[in-house]
Amino acid sequence: MATSLIQRGLIAITGTTGVGKSQLAIELARAVNGEVINADALQVYKGYDIITNKVSSEEMLGVPHHLLGFVEPNREYTVQEFEQDALRKISEIHQRNRVPILVGGTNYYIQSVMFRKSLISTTSRDPCSPDVALPGVAGSREFEQQYSAKSDQDLWEELRAVDPVMAENWHANNRRKVLRSLEVLAATGRPHSEWIRESEAAREKEEVLRFPTLVFWLYADPPTLDKRLFERVDKMIERGMFGELSQLGKDLTDQTAFAGPSGDFSAGLKQAIGFREFGPYLAAKSTSTTDEDLELLRQQGIEDMKLSTRRYAKRQIAWIRNKLLPECNGTLSKSVKARPYVLDATDLNTWDSLVKAQGVDIAKQFIDDEQRLPDAATISEIAAKLLADAKEKPNSVLAWKRFHCPICSKTPEEARDGVAYEVWLNGQDEYNQHLQSRQHRKNRTYRKRLAERNSSSLANAKGSSESENDD
Ligand SMILES: [Zn+2]
């Protein structure tokens, strides 16, 4: 059977929080001799089983689970580490003649494993990084000096005259990027936007997928899911969520390097929904707050947590629709394909037929003979609708939404060379990864220390002037 995908295929399960991904993974693993690899950024951490929604060992039904609950809560675990760990696990599972099943709601985890970073990705993903290998383009200081007398607006107008597509892509005050695009044209004789288009065209032919992949999008109709998510919050409280949240607060208190400035919830376990939302309630518990006030804070926390959970679910769906499905569709013309299937988990009464039985059938077919898989749009009405809505291929870099990072950007006063430095990220994924990067967190810590030093020197100055008055 030449087409067998044992030893090289991958099954990936994605979908919003609270839709039953972990359960489906276990059911599939039992049906196709699989092993589960966790792809949830919070579930990699040890302990905190309630706030991270981990499956219990009884629920695992003997199915091996990997990369689950193995990182110390006070340690930082990056997406790069995850990528390496997951690839090693997949290879080990393939060697055991079993099927790796990657499951989780952390989109950049799933993505880092499924898709190889493109050979030409430096040009296509970040056209402005100074190390882009364009011939004869060095990002030179001389070039900057040549234009030093011109205002940001003048420079931008100049770019717009010669490369309107690229000018459209940059803010006029993003001097460094505008200069860079002008420099690419000056050094290569071709507009920057043409280089990008060309590299994207090359990427379309490139094999970007690491494994033939069967992708399950476990879907529940949003109003129904909301109800289920809200009930889950109540259940989590019953199971002892507040104890875990208080413990987390204590565990992270001394870990300033990891925890970052207070009020910052962007790293590690601090992202667990509930930690921020119940902060005021848990803080008030250890003070002499009245019972009524405490109850108000508790109710507010519950409301906030429900809202945050719903918002998170919306972000996850947006990623699947706007990013994952187009990326999968982009592989269908290549030799290594990612095939997306939607399973309808809206009605839990039909789970066994619509989710479990259908999922198992498709997974078996995938491993047996990928070519004979059913048309994904034919398996249900909702599948047809959701798949028809997806874009055929990923957006061009030239059309990506851009994000500005005020923490890593520098004003002329802050920059060592006196030149303003703006950090822009292309696309939501790059932005999310940036927020987790060492560079960004270093800058964040630096800015916080600076703010503290400024306020304490202010206090000192005040103190000394007062003592002078005493004399
Ligand atoms: Zn930053």
Tab-separated table of C-alpha atoms and ligand atoms in Angstrom:
chain	number	residue	atom	x	y	z
A	1	MET	CA	0.000	0.000	0.000
A	2	ALA	CA	2.183	2.784	-1.317
A	3	THR	CA	-0.081	5.553	-0.153
A	4	SER	CA	-0.174	4.525	3.525
A	5	LEU	CA	0.388	7.465	5.797
A	6	ILE	CA	1.534	5.465	8.810
A	7	GLN	CA	5.016	6.718	9.661
A	8	ARG	CA	4.605	10.064	7.949
A	9	GLY	CA	1.118	11.496	8.463
A	10	LEU	CA	-0.168	13.828	11.139
A	11	ILE	CA	-3.639	14.426	12.517
A	12	ALA	CA	-4.254	17.908	13.934
A	13	ILE	CA	-7.332	18.857	15.963
A	14	THR	CA	-8.185	22.486	16.466
A	15	GLY	CA	-11.198	24.544	17.463
A	16	THR	CA	-12.284	26.862	20.220
A	17	THR	CA	-11.856	26.331	23.896
A	18	GLY	CA	-14.476	24.096	25.518
A	19	VAL	CA	-15.595	22.311	22.372
A	20	GLY	CA	-14.259	18.840	23.237
A	21	LYS	CA	-10.940	18.676	21.372
A	22	SER	CA	-9.189	16.612	24.044
A	23	GLN	CA	-12.003	14.068	24.077
A	24	LEU	CA	-11.981	13.713	20.297
A	25	ALA	CA	-8.195	13.253	20.348
A	26	ILE	CA	-8.534	10.359	22.778
A	27	GLU	CA	-11.328	8.758	20.744
A	28	LEU	CA	-9.316	9.018	17.532
A	29	ALA	CA	-6.161	7.739	19.201
A	30	ARG	CA	-7.997	4.638	20.390
A	31	ALA	CA	-9.417	4.042	16.912
A	32	VAL	CA	-6.277	4.516	14.822
A	33	ASN	CA	-3.528	3.480	17.249
A	34	GLY	CA	-2.485	7.043	17.931
A	35	GLU	CA	-0.694	9.077	20.578
A	36	VAL	CA	-1.691	12.569	21.612
A	37	ILE	CA	0.623	15.599	21.566
A	38	ASN	CA	-0.646	18.618	23.470
A	39	ALA	CA	-0.624	21.931	21.565
A	40	ASP	CA	-2.054	24.183	24.249
A	41	ALA	CA	0.364	26.790	25.584
A	42	LEU	CA	-1.064	26.641	29.108
A	43	GLN	CA	-1.418	22.876	29.378
A	44	VAL	CA	2.329	22.415	28.894
A	45	TYR	CA	2.691	23.682	32.485
A	46	LYS	CA	2.758	21.403	35.534
A	47	GLY	CA	-0.235	21.495	37.856
A	48	TYR	CA	-3.084	24.017	37.670
A	49	ASP	CA	-5.291	21.380	36.060
A	50	ILE	CA	-8.530	23.305	36.610
A	51	ILE	CA	-7.572	26.693	35.171
A	52	THR	CA	-5.753	25.087	32.235
A	53	ASN	CA	-8.589	22.605	31.541
A	54	LYS	CA	-6.319	19.547	31.391
A	55	VAL	CA	-7.787	16.091	30.861
A	56	SER	CA	-7.434	13.808	33.863
A	57	SER	CA	-5.498	10.568	33.623
A	58	GLU	CA	-8.777	8.611	33.928
A	59	GLU	CA	-10.171	10.495	30.931
A	60	MET	CA	-7.068	9.581	28.896
A	61	LEU	CA	-8.189	5.929	28.891
A	62	GLY	CA	-4.622	4.710	28.619
A	63	VAL	CA	-3.800	6.783	25.515
A	64	PRO	CA	-0.244	8.204	25.776
A	65	HIS	CA	-0.200	12.015	26.054
A	66	HIS	CA	2.920	14.061	25.328
A	67	LEU	CA	4.047	17.604	26.186
A	68	LEU	CA	1.325	17.854	28.801
A	69	GLY	CA	2.041	19.284	32.253
A	70	PHE	CA	5.818	19.049	32.106
A	71	VAL	CA	7.069	22.673	32.377
A	72	GLU	CA	7.634	24.284	35.807
A	73	PRO	CA	5.135	27.137	36.339
A	74	ASN	CA	7.888	29.689	36.877
A	75	ARG	CA	9.748	28.792	33.702
A	76	GLU	CA	9.199	30.393	30.352
A	77	TYR	CA	8.461	28.013	27.491
A	78	THR	CA	8.697	29.473	24.013
A	79	VAL	CA	6.989	28.504	20.792
A	80	GLN	CA	10.426	27.658	19.388
A	81	GLU	CA	10.955	25.123	22.173
A	82	PHE	CA	7.510	23.737	21.535
A	83	GLU	CA	8.213	23.342	17.839
A	84	GLN	CA	11.381	21.347	18.527
A	85	ASP	CA	9.812	19.201	21.251
A	86	ALA	CA	6.730	18.426	19.167
A	87	LEU	CA	8.742	17.515	16.059
A	88	ARG	CA	10.859	15.135	18.149
A	89	LYS	CA	7.741	13.512	19.598
A	90	ILE	CA	6.167	13.128	16.155
A	91	SER	CA	9.264	11.397	14.871
A	92	GLU	CA	9.328	9.023	17.867
A	93	ILE	CA	5.637	8.204	17.417
A	94	HIS	CA	6.147	7.528	13.702
A	95	GLN	CA	8.995	5.162	14.619
A	96	ARG	CA	6.595	3.249	16.851
A	97	ASN	CA	4.308	2.839	13.817
A	98	ARG	CA	1.647	4.906	15.495
A	99	VAL	CA	-0.218	8.058	14.503
A	100	PRO	CA	0.657	11.420	16.091
A	101	ILE	CA	-2.413	13.472	17.002
A	102	LEU	CA	-1.654	17.118	17.666
A	103	VAL	CA	-4.415	18.758	19.672
A	104	GLY	CA	-4.858	22.188	21.198
A	105	GLY	CA	-6.226	25.665	20.862
A	106	THR	CA	-2.958	27.602	20.690
A	107	ASN	CA	-2.885	28.554	17.060
A	108	TYR	CA	0.783	29.485	16.803
A	109	TYR	CA	1.728	26.134	18.341
A	110	ILE	CA	-0.243	24.194	15.716
A	111	GLN	CA	1.111	26.385	12.976
A	112	SER	CA	4.758	26.072	14.046
A	113	VAL	CA	4.531	22.280	13.783
A	114	MET	CA	2.483	21.944	10.603
A	115	PHE	CA	4.277	24.487	8.474
A	116	ARG	CA	7.973	24.678	7.771
A	117	LYS	CA	9.367	28.152	7.847
A	118	SER	CA	9.741	28.996	4.217
A	119	LEU	CA	13.217	28.957	2.706
A	120	ILE	CA	12.416	32.345	1.317
A	121	SER	CA	10.432	33.437	4.319
A	122	THR	CA	12.828	36.183	5.332
A	123	THR	CA	11.834	38.128	2.268
A	124	SER	CA	8.230	37.126	2.178
A	125	ARG	CA	7.349	37.413	5.853
A	126	ASP	CA	9.254	40.475	6.869
A	127	PRO	CA	10.198	42.546	3.892
A	128	CYS	CA	11.841	45.088	6.141
A	129	SER	CA	14.092	43.111	8.324
A	130	PRO	CA	17.624	44.441	7.805
A	131	ASP	CA	18.976	40.945	7.139
A	132	VAL	CA	16.793	40.373	4.107
A	133	ALA	CA	19.033	38.914	1.452
A	134	LEU	CA	18.331	41.228	-1.420
A	135	PRO	CA	21.290	41.734	-3.725
A	136	GLY	CA	23.341	44.797	-2.941
A	137	VAL	CA	20.983	46.112	-0.292
A	138	ALA	CA	22.714	46.653	2.983
A	139	GLY	CA	20.403	48.985	4.850
A	140	SER	CA	23.344	51.369	4.828
A	141	ARG	CA	23.893	54.444	6.906
A	142	GLU	CA	25.174	56.270	3.853
A	143	PHE	CA	21.836	55.857	2.203
A	144	GLU	CA	20.107	57.224	5.299
A	145	GLN	CA	22.424	60.206	5.383
A	146	GLN	CA	21.797	60.961	1.766
A	147	TYR	CA	18.169	61.574	2.726
A	148	SER	CA	18.727	63.005	6.188
A	149	ALA	CA	17.512	66.472	5.219
A	150	LYS	CA	14.140	65.240	3.985
A	151	SER	CA	11.084	65.046	6.183
A	152	ASP	CA	9.225	61.793	6.754
A	153	GLN	CA	6.382	63.040	4.611
A	154	ASP	CA	8.696	64.021	1.725
A	155	LEU	CA	10.328	60.618	1.797
A	156	TRP	CA	6.989	58.886	1.770
A	157	GLU	CA	5.787	60.999	-1.162
A	158	GLU	CA	8.963	60.065	-2.987
A	159	LEU	CA	8.299	56.374	-2.392
A	160	ARG	CA	4.697	56.750	-3.461
A	161	ALA	CA	5.836	58.204	-6.768
A	162	VAL	CA	8.053	55.201	-7.585
A	163	ASP	CA	6.452	52.291	-5.688
A	164	PRO	CA	2.852	53.156	-4.720
A	165	VAL	CA	2.103	49.601	-3.547
A	166	MET	CA	4.878	49.686	-1.000
A	167	ALA	CA	4.072	53.257	0.061
A	168	GLU	CA	0.532	52.090	0.786
A	169	ASN	CA	2.030	49.477	3.095
A	170	TRP	CA	3.941	51.895	5.347
A	171	HIS	CA	2.912	54.730	7.602
A	172	ALA	CA	4.514	57.941	6.440
A	173	ASN	CA	6.203	58.375	9.810
A	174	ASN	CA	7.723	54.929	9.585
A	175	ARG	CA	10.901	56.480	8.255
A	176	ARG	CA	13.135	53.441	8.493
A	177	LYS	CA	10.809	51.244	6.448
A	178	VAL	CA	10.131	53.913	3.841
A	179	LEU	CA	13.876	54.462	3.478
A	180	ARG	CA	14.441	50.782	3.158
A	181	SER	CA	11.928	50.453	0.325
A	182	LEU	CA	13.573	53.384	-1.445
A	183	GLU	CA	16.935	51.754	-0.958
A	184	VAL	CA	15.778	48.427	-2.412
A	185	LEU	CA	14.690	50.236	-5.556
A	186	ALA	CA	17.900	52.276	-5.763
A	187	ALA	CA	20.133	49.243	-5.251
A	188	THR	CA	18.295	46.716	-7.413
A	189	GLY	CA	16.558	48.861	-9.973
A	190	ARG	CA	13.256	47.145	-9.125
A	191	PRO	CA	10.482	48.239	-6.762
A	192	HIS	CA	10.452	46.586	-3.350
A	193	SER	CA	6.854	45.433	-3.858
A	194	GLU	CA	7.937	43.495	-6.962
A	195	TRP	CA	10.544	41.616	-4.957
A	196	ILE	CA	7.899	40.676	-2.450
A	197	ARG	CA	5.434	39.538	-5.078
A	198	GLU	CA	8.121	37.452	-6.690
A	199	SER	CA	9.114	35.746	-3.468
A	200	GLU	CA	5.481	35.053	-2.670
A	201	ALA	CA	5.001	33.485	-6.075
A	202	ALA	CA	8.019	31.280	-5.366
A	203	ARG	CA	6.556	30.357	-2.002
A	204	GLU	CA	3.376	29.226	-3.678
A	205	LYS	CA	5.397	26.518	-5.425
A	206	GLU	CA	7.406	25.611	-2.359
A	207	GLU	CA	6.476	22.657	-0.130
A	208	VAL	CA	5.714	24.375	3.161
A	209	LEU	CA	3.856	21.588	4.927
A	210	ARG	CA	5.974	19.226	7.019
A	211	PHE	CA	3.630	16.221	7.042
A	212	PRO	CA	0.598	15.095	5.069
A	213	THR	CA	-1.947	16.403	7.564
A	214	LEU	CA	-5.544	15.678	8.331
A	215	VAL	CA	-6.966	18.742	10.067
A	216	PHE	CA	-10.126	18.515	12.140
A	217	TRP	CA	-11.866	21.750	12.987
A	218	LEU	CA	-14.164	20.856	15.849
A	219	TYR	CA	-16.929	23.419	15.601
A	220	ALA	CA	-19.872	24.466	17.739
A	221	ASP	CA	-22.430	27.085	16.836
A	222	PRO	CA	-21.411	30.251	18.797
A	223	PRO	CA	-24.620	30.802	20.859
A	224	THR	CA	-24.577	27.163	21.939
A	225	LEU	CA	-20.863	27.284	22.635
A	226	ASP	CA	-21.262	30.467	24.709
A	227	LYS	CA	-23.771	28.723	26.920
A	228	ARG	CA	-21.453	25.765	27.341
A	229	LEU	CA	-18.465	27.996	28.091
A	230	PHE	CA	-20.440	29.950	30.699
A	231	GLU	CA	-21.497	26.741	32.424
A	232	ARG	CA	-17.914	25.603	32.402
A	233	VAL	CA	-16.826	28.722	34.305
A	234	ASP	CA	-19.335	27.866	37.050
A	235	LYS	CA	-18.075	24.296	37.093
A	236	MET	CA	-14.452	25.431	37.349
A	237	ILE	CA	-15.319	27.511	40.395
A	238	GLU	CA	-17.020	24.507	41.992
A	239	ARG	CA	-13.970	22.363	41.343
A	240	GLY	CA	-11.707	24.786	43.212
A	241	MET	CA	-10.487	27.327	40.692
A	242	PHE	CA	-9.965	30.060	43.310
A	243	GLY	CA	-7.479	27.886	45.200
A	244	GLU	CA	-5.436	27.448	42.022
A	245	LEU	CA	-5.585	31.145	41.168
A	246	SER	CA	-4.362	32.160	44.649
A	247	GLN	CA	-1.576	29.592	44.417
A	248	LEU	CA	-0.595	30.899	40.983
A	249	GLY	CA	-0.403	34.427	42.371
A	250	LYS	CA	1.963	33.209	45.100
A	251	ASP	CA	4.051	31.090	42.729
A	252	LEU	CA	4.605	33.962	40.362
A	253	THR	CA	5.225	36.695	42.941
A	254	ASP	CA	8.946	36.078	43.289
A	255	GLN	CA	9.520	35.331	39.654
A	256	THR	CA	9.820	38.876	38.395
A	257	ALA	CA	12.029	37.884	35.482
A	258	PHE	CA	9.332	35.535	34.257
A	259	ALA	CA	6.252	37.327	35.460
A	260	GLY	CA	7.204	40.697	34.022
A	261	PRO	CA	5.838	43.970	35.324
A	262	SER	CA	2.733	43.637	37.435
A	263	GLY	CA	-0.399	44.028	35.423
A	264	ASP	CA	1.174	42.368	32.436
A	265	PHE	CA	-0.540	39.125	31.529
A	266	SER	CA	1.148	38.214	28.291
A	267	ALA	CA	3.493	35.423	29.361
A	268	GLY	CA	3.125	31.837	30.490
A	269	LEU	CA	0.482	30.747	32.983
A	270	LYS	CA	-0.507	34.342	33.662
A	271	GLN	CA	-2.462	34.121	30.430
A	272	ALA	CA	-4.807	31.591	32.007
A	273	ILE	CA	-8.285	33.059	31.777
A	274	GLY	CA	-9.397	33.909	35.299
A	275	PHE	CA	-6.061	35.116	36.656
A	276	ARG	CA	-6.582	38.698	35.618
A	277	GLU	CA	-10.374	38.582	35.944
A	278	PHE	CA	-10.397	37.460	39.576
A	279	GLY	CA	-7.359	39.518	40.610
A	280	PRO	CA	-9.409	42.182	42.454
A	281	TYR	CA	-11.573	39.544	44.198
A	282	LEU	CA	-8.619	37.475	45.385
A	283	ALA	CA	-6.755	40.582	46.545
A	284	ALA	CA	-9.795	41.775	48.499
A	285	LYS	CA	-10.214	38.379	50.170
A	286	SER	CA	-7.069	38.902	52.230
A	287	THR	CA	-8.217	42.327	53.437
A	288	SER	CA	-11.102	43.377	55.665
A	289	THR	CA	-13.546	43.822	52.796
A	290	THR	CA	-17.185	43.296	53.770
A	291	ASP	CA	-18.955	40.143	52.643
A	292	GLU	CA	-21.238	42.107	50.342
A	293	ASP	CA	-18.363	43.899	48.619
A	294	LEU	CA	-16.518	40.623	48.282
A	295	GLU	CA	-19.550	39.013	46.675
A	296	LEU	CA	-19.817	41.917	44.227
A	297	LEU	CA	-16.173	41.465	43.225
A	298	ARG	CA	-16.748	37.740	42.813
A	299	GLN	CA	-19.743	38.306	40.550
A	300	GLN	CA	-17.773	40.849	38.536
A	301	GLY	CA	-14.942	38.322	38.163
A	302	ILE	CA	-17.366	35.696	36.880
A	303	GLU	CA	-18.812	38.132	34.334
A	304	ASP	CA	-15.331	39.207	33.202
A	305	MET	CA	-14.150	35.642	32.891
A	306	LYS	CA	-17.134	34.707	30.757
A	307	LEU	CA	-16.485	37.682	28.488
A	308	SER	CA	-12.782	36.844	28.210
A	309	THR	CA	-13.553	33.222	27.411
A	310	ARG	CA	-15.960	34.241	24.685
A	311	ARG	CA	-13.460	36.741	23.275
A	312	TYR	CA	-10.749	34.078	23.226
A	313	ALA	CA	-13.077	31.691	21.370
A	314	LYS	CA	-13.773	34.402	18.789
A	315	ARG	CA	-10.049	34.955	18.226
A	316	GLN	CA	-9.503	31.241	17.770
A	317	ILE	CA	-12.240	31.028	15.140
A	318	ALA	CA	-10.889	34.070	13.325
A	319	TRP	CA	-7.490	32.411	13.109
A	320	ILE	CA	-8.904	29.162	11.744
A	321	ARG	CA	-10.977	30.988	9.136
A	322	ASN	CA	-8.501	33.642	8.080
A	323	LYS	CA	-5.225	31.878	8.471
A	324	LEU	CA	-5.310	28.114	8.930
A	325	LEU	CA	-7.892	27.243	6.259
A	326	PRO	CA	-6.298	29.442	3.570
A	327	GLU	CA	-2.869	27.969	4.421
A	328	CYS	CA	-4.327	24.452	4.136
A	329	ASN	CA	-6.056	25.310	0.858
A	330	GLY	CA	-2.747	26.660	-0.401
A	331	THR	CA	-1.238	23.159	-0.047
A	332	LEU	CA	-3.890	21.349	-2.066
A	333	SER	CA	-2.047	22.006	-5.320
A	334	LYS	CA	1.179	20.636	-3.861
A	335	SER	CA	2.349	17.104	-3.228
A	336	VAL	CA	2.160	17.343	0.579
A	337	LYS	CA	-1.369	18.404	1.484
A	338	ALA	CA	-3.258	19.558	4.553
A	339	ARG	CA	-6.891	18.451	4.326
A	340	PRO	CA	-9.323	20.328	6.561
A	341	TYR	CA	-12.550	18.699	7.824
A	342	VAL	CA	-15.213	20.328	9.947
A	343	LEU	CA	-16.903	18.216	12.630
A	344	ASP	CA	-20.102	19.580	14.153
A	345	ALA	CA	-20.017	19.452	17.954
A	346	THR	CA	-22.920	21.869	18.472
A	347	ASP	CA	-25.304	19.270	19.860
A	348	LEU	CA	-23.604	17.061	22.428
A	349	ASN	CA	-26.405	14.499	22.024
A	350	THR	CA	-25.162	13.738	18.525
A	351	TRP	CA	-21.481	13.656	19.487
A	352	ASP	CA	-21.135	9.912	18.953
A	353	SER	CA	-22.438	10.020	15.391
A	354	LEU	CA	-21.469	13.493	14.131
A	355	VAL	CA	-18.132	13.847	15.861
A	356	LYS	CA	-16.784	10.507	17.013
A	357	ALA	CA	-17.999	8.136	14.263
A	358	GLN	CA	-17.436	10.610	11.447
A	359	GLY	CA	-14.029	11.620	12.791
A	360	VAL	CA	-12.904	8.021	13.179
A	361	ASP	CA	-14.072	7.127	9.646
A	362	ILE	CA	-12.193	10.042	8.109
A	363	ALA	CA	-9.060	9.392	10.179
A	364	LYS	CA	-8.986	5.714	9.145
A	365	GLN	CA	-9.487	6.654	5.519
A	366	PHE	CA	-6.676	9.209	5.757
A	367	ILE	CA	-4.205	6.657	7.058
A	368	ASP	CA	-5.360	3.927	4.723
A	369	ASP	CA	-5.482	5.843	1.457
A	370	GLU	CA	-5.379	9.620	1.504
A	371	GLN	CA	-6.541	9.792	-2.122
A	372	ARG	CA	-9.906	8.282	-1.309
A	373	LEU	CA	-10.896	10.737	1.391
A	374	PRO	CA	-14.428	12.138	0.978
A	375	ASP	CA	-14.952	15.699	-0.212
A	376	ALA	CA	-14.810	17.729	3.009
A	377	ALA	CA	-17.734	19.923	1.989
A	378	THR	CA	-20.089	16.947	1.615
A	379	ILE	CA	-20.023	15.653	5.177
A	380	SER	CA	-22.417	18.222	6.673
A	381	GLU	CA	-24.217	21.450	5.912
A	382	ILE	CA	-22.165	23.406	8.390
A	383	ALA	CA	-18.943	21.955	6.926
A	384	ALA	CA	-20.012	23.046	3.455
A	385	LYS	CA	-20.776	26.553	4.686
A	386	LEU	CA	-17.633	27.062	6.775
A	387	LEU	CA	-15.304	25.682	4.119
A	388	ALA	CA	-16.937	27.684	1.347
A	389	ASP	CA	-16.346	30.867	3.359
A	390	ALA	CA	-12.606	30.240	3.621
A	391	LYS	CA	-10.235	32.083	1.341
A	392	GLU	CA	-8.527	30.030	-1.318
A	393	LYS	CA	-5.042	30.993	-0.321
A	394	PRO	CA	-3.216	33.102	2.264
A	395	ASN	CA	-3.221	36.883	1.984
A	396	SER	CA	-0.249	38.548	0.413
A	397	VAL	CA	2.146	40.196	2.841
A	398	LEU	CA	1.235	43.380	1.029
A	399	ALA	CA	-2.325	43.048	2.327
A	400	TRP	CA	-1.600	41.979	5.889
A	401	LYS	CA	-2.765	44.006	8.822
A	402	ARG	CA	0.185	45.675	10.499
A	403	PHE	CA	0.798	46.077	14.206
A	404	HIS	CA	2.943	48.674	15.887
A	405	CYS	CA	4.885	47.877	19.055
A	406	PRO	CA	5.318	51.029	21.156
A	407	ILE	CA	7.489	49.166	23.649
A	408	CYS	CA	10.207	48.181	21.190
A	409	SER	CA	9.995	51.337	19.077
A	410	LYS	CA	12.298	54.193	20.003
A	411	THR	CA	11.896	57.952	19.768
A	412	PRO	CA	14.900	59.940	18.493
A	413	GLU	CA	15.667	60.857	22.127
A	414	GLU	CA	15.673	57.202	23.144
A	415	ALA	CA	17.647	55.866	20.186
A	416	ARG	CA	21.416	55.725	20.533
A	417	ASP	CA	21.937	57.083	17.016
A	418	GLY	CA	19.218	59.717	17.389
A	419	VAL	CA	17.125	58.161	14.630
A	420	ALA	CA	13.589	57.135	15.501
A	421	TYR	CA	13.115	53.402	15.300
A	422	GLU	CA	9.681	51.925	14.705
A	423	VAL	CA	8.822	48.290	15.200
A	424	TRP	CA	5.998	47.055	12.980
A	425	LEU	CA	4.832	43.482	12.741
A	426	ASN	CA	3.089	42.120	9.677
A	427	GLY	CA	0.033	40.085	10.549
A	428	GLN	CA	-1.497	38.867	13.780
A	429	ASP	CA	0.735	35.817	14.061
A	430	GLU	CA	3.950	37.705	13.763
A	431	TYR	CA	2.622	40.198	16.309
A	432	ASN	CA	1.691	37.464	18.784
A	433	GLN	CA	5.091	35.878	18.388
A	434	HIS	CA	6.725	39.240	18.825
A	435	LEU	CA	4.906	39.819	22.117
A	436	GLN	CA	6.402	36.574	23.372
A	437	SER	CA	9.904	37.230	22.077
A	438	ARG	CA	12.874	37.772	24.382
A	439	GLN	CA	13.607	41.085	22.691
A	440	HIS	CA	10.151	42.435	23.391
A	441	ARG	CA	10.121	41.272	26.991
A	442	LYS	CA	13.592	42.670	27.564
A	443	ASN	CA	12.416	46.040	26.318
A	444	ARG	CA	9.310	45.813	28.465
A	445	THR	CA	11.342	45.123	31.612
A	446	TYR	CA	13.720	47.917	30.672
A	447	ARG	CA	10.890	50.408	30.267
A	448	LYS	CA	9.351	49.388	33.543
A	449	ARG	CA	12.648	49.797	35.420
A	450	LEU	CA	13.118	53.149	33.777
A	451	ALA	CA	9.657	54.275	34.904
A	452	GLU	CA	10.387	53.101	38.454
A	453	ARG	CA	13.744	54.849	38.525
A	454	ASN	CA	12.193	58.062	37.243
A	455	SER	CA	9.463	58.036	39.850
A	456	SER	CA	11.883	57.194	42.676
A	457	SER	CA	14.376	59.878	41.623
A	458	LEU	CA	11.471	62.280	41.539
A	459	ALA	CA	10.611	61.278	45.096
A	460	ASN	CA	14.256	61.642	46.148
A	461	ALA	CA	14.512	65.083	44.637
A	462	LYS	CA	11.409	66.074	46.535
A	463	GLY	CA	12.765	64.595	49.755
A	464	SER	CA	16.092	66.409	49.509
A	465	SER	CA	14.516	69.772	48.765
A	466	GLU	CA	12.355	69.345	51.843
A	467	SER	CA	15.374	68.622	54.004
A	468	GLU	CA	17.062	71.721	52.627
A	469	ASN	CA	14.070	73.705	53.756
A	470	ASP	CA	14.509	72.240	57.229
A	471	ASP	CA	18.018	73.685	57.343
B	1	ZN	ZN	7.800	44.868	21.146
